[in-house]
JSON list of C-alpha atoms in Angstrom, two decimals:
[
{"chain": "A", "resi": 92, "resn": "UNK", "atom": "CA", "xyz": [-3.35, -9.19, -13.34]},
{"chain": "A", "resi": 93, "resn": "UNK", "atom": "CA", "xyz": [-0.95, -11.83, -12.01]},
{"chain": "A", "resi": 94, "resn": "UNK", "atom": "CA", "xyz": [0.94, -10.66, -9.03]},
{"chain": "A", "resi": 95, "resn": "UNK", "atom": "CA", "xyz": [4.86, -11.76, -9.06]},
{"chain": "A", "resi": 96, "resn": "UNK", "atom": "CA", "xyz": [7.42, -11.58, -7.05]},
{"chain": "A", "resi": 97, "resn": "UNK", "atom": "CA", "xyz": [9.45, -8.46, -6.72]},
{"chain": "A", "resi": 98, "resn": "UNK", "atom": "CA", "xyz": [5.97, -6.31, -8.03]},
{"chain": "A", "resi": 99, "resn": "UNK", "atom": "CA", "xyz": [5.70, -3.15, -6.30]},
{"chain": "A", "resi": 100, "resn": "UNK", "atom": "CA", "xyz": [2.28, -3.06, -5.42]},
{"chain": "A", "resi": 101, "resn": "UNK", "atom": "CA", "xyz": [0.63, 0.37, -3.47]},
{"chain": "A", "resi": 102, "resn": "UNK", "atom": "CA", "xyz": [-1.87, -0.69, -0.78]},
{"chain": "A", "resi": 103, "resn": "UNK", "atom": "CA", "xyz": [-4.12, 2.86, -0.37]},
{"chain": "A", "resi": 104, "resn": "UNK", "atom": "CA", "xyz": [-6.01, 2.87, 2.50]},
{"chain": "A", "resi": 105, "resn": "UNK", "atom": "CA", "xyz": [-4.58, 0.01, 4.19]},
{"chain": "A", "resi": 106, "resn": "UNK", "atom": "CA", "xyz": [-5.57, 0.57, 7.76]},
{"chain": "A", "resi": 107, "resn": "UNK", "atom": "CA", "xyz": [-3.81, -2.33, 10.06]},
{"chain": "A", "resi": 108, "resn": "UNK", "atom": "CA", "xyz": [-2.22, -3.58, 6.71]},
{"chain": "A", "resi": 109, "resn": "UNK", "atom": "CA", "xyz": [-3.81, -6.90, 7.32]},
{"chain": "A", "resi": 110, "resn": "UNK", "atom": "CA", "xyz": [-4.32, -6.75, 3.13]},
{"chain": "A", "resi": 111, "resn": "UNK", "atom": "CA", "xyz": [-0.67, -5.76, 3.14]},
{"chain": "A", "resi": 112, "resn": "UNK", "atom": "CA", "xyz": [0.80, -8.85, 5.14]},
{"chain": "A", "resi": 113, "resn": "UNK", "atom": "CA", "xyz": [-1.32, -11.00, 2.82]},
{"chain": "A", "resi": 114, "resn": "UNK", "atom": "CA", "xyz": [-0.11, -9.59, -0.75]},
{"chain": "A", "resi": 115, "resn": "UNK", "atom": "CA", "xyz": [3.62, -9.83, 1.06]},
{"chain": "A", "resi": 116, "resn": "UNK", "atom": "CA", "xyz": [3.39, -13.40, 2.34]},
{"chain": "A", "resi": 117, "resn": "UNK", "atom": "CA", "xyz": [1.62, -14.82, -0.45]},
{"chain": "A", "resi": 118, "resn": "UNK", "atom": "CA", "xyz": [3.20, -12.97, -3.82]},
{"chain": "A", "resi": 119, "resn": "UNK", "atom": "CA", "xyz": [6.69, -12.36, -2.13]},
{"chain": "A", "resi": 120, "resn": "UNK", "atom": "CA", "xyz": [6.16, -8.61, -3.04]},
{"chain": "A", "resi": 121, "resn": "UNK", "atom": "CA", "xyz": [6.75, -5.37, -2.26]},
{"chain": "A", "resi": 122, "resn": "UNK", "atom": "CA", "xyz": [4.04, -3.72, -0.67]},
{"chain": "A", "resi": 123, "resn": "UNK", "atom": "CA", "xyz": [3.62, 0.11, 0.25]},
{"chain": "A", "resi": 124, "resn": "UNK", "atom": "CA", "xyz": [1.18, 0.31, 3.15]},
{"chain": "A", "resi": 125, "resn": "UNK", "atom": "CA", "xyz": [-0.37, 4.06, 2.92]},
{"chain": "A", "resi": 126, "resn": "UNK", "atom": "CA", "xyz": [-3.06, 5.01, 5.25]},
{"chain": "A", "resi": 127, "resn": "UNK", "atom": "CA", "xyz": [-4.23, 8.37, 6.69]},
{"chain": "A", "resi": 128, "resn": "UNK", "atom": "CA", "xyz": [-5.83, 7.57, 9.54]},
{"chain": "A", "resi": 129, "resn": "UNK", "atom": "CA", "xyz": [-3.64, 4.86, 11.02]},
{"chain": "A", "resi": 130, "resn": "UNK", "atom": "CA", "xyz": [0.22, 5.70, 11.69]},
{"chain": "A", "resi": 131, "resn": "UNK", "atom": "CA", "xyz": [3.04, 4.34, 10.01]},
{"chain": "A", "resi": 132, "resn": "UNK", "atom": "CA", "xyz": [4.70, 3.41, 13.52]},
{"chain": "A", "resi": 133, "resn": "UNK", "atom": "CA", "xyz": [2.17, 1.36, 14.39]},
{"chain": "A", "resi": 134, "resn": "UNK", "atom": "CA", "xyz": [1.73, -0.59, 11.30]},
{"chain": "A", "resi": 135, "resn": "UNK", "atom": "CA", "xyz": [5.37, -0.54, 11.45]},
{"chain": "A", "resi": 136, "resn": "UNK", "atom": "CA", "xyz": [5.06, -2.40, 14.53]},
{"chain": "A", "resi": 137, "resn": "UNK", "atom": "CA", "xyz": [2.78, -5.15, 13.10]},
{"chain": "A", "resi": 138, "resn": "UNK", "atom": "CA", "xyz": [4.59, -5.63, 10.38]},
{"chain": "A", "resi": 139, "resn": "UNK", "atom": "CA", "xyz": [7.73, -6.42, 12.13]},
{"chain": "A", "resi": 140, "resn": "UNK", "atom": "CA", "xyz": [5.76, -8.83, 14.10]},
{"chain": "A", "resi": 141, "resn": "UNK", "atom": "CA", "xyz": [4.94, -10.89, 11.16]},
{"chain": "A", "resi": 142, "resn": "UNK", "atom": "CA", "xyz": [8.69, -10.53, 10.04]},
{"chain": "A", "resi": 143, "resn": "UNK", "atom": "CA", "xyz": [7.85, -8.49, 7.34]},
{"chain": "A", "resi": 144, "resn": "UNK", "atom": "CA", "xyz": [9.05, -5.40, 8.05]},
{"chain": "A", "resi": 145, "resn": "UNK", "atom": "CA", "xyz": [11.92, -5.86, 4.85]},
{"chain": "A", "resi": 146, "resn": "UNK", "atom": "CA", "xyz": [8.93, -6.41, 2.41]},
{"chain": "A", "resi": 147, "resn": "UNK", "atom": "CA", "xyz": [5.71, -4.00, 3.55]},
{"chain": "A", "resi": 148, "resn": "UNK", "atom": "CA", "xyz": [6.68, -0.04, 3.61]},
{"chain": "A", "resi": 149, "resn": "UNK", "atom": "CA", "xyz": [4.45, 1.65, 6.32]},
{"chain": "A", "resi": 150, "resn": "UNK", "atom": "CA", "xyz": [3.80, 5.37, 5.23]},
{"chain": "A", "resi": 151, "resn": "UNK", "atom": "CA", "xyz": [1.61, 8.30, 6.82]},
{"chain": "A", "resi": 152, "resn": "UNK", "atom": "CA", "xyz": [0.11, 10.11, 3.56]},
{"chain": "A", "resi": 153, "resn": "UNK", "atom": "CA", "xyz": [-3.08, 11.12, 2.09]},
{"chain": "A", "resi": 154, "resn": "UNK", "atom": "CA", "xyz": [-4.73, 9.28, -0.96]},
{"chain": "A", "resi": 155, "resn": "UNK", "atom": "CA", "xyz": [-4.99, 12.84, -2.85]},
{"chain": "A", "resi": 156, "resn": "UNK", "atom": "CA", "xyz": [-1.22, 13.80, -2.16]},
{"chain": "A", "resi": 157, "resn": "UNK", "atom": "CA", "xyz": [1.07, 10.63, -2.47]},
{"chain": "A", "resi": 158, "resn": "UNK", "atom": "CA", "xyz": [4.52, 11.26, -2.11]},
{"chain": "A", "resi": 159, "resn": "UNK", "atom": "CA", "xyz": [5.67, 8.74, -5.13]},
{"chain": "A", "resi": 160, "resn": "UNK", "atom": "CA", "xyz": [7.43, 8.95, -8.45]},
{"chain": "A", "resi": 161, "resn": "UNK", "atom": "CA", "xyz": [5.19, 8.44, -11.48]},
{"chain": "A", "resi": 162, "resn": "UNK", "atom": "CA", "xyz": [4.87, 4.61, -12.73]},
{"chain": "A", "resi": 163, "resn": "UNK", "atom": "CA", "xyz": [6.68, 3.98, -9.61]},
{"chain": "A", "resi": 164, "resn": "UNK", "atom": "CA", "xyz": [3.76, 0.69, -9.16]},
{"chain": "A", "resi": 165, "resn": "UNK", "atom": "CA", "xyz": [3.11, -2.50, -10.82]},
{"chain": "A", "resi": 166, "resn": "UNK", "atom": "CA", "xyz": [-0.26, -2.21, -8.94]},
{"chain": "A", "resi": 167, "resn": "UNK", "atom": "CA", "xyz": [-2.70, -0.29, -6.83]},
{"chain": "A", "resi": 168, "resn": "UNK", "atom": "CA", "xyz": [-5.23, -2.09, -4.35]},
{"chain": "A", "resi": 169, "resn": "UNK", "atom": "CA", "xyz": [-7.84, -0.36, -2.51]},
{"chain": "A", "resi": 170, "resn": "UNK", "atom": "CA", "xyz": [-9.78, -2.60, -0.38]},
{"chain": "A", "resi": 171, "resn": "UNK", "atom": "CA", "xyz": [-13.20, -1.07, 0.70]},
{"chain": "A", "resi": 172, "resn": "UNK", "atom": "CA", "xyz": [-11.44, 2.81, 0.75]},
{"chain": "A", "resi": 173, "resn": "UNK", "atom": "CA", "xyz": [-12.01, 4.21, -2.77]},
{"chain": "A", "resi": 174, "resn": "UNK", "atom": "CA", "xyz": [-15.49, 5.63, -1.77]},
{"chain": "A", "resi": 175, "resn": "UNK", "atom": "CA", "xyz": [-13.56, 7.91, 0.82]},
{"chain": "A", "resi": 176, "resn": "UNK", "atom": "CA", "xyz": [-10.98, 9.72, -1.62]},
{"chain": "A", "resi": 177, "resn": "UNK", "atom": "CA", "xyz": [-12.49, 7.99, -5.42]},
{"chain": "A", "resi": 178, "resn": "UNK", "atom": "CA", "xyz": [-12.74, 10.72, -8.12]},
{"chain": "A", "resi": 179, "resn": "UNK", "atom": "CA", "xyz": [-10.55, 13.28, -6.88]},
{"chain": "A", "resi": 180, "resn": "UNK", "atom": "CA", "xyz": [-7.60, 10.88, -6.22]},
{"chain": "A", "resi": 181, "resn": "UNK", "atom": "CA", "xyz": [-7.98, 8.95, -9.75]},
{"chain": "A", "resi": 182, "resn": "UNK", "atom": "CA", "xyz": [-5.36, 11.15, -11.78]},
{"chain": "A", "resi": 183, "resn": "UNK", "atom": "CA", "xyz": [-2.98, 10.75, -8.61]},
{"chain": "A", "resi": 184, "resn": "UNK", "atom": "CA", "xyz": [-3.60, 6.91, -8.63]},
{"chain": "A", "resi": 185, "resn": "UNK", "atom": "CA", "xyz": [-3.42, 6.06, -12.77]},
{"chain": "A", "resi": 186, "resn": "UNK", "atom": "CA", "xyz": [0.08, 8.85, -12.40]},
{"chain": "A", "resi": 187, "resn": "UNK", "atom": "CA", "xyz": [1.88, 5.79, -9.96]},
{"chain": "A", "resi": 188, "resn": "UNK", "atom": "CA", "xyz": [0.80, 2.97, -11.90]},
{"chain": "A", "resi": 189, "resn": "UNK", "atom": "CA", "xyz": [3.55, 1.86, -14.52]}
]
């Protein structure tokens, strides 16, 4: 898949959002940040340092229980998090994709 500009891409599990500021600054995309264990004020925080904070959406949830509309996403990434929430989050995760 070809990411384009104006995609809405879901970043699950996105800790800092270092994976986040790189899908924004290179695609010109949309990004929603989700992580569990890191707060969304903090990655807030870095994301506004890297004058992003119009293009990457920092948001407190769980991988099991996200807060979207179905087909709300062009595209899911996951780097090195599916083994934490996998199976039990897959009907979740194929609901938000478009």
């Amino acid at each position: 898949m070809t990411l384009q500009k104006g995609m809405r891409v879901l970043d699950l599990g996105c800790g800092t959002g270092l994976t986040s500021i790189y899908l924004a600054q290179k695609f010109d995309i949309t990004v929603f940040a989700v992580d569990l264990w890191i707060s969304a004020t903090e990655n807030y925080r870095r994301f506004r340092e890297f004058g992003l904070e119009s293009q990457i959406i920092p948001i407190h949830a769980d991988a099991c229980h996200l807060p979207f509309a179905e087909q709300y996403f062009d595209a899911v990434i996951s780097v090195d998090m599916y083994q934490y929430f996998g199976a039990k989050s897959s009907p979740v995760l194929w609901g938000v994709i478009r």
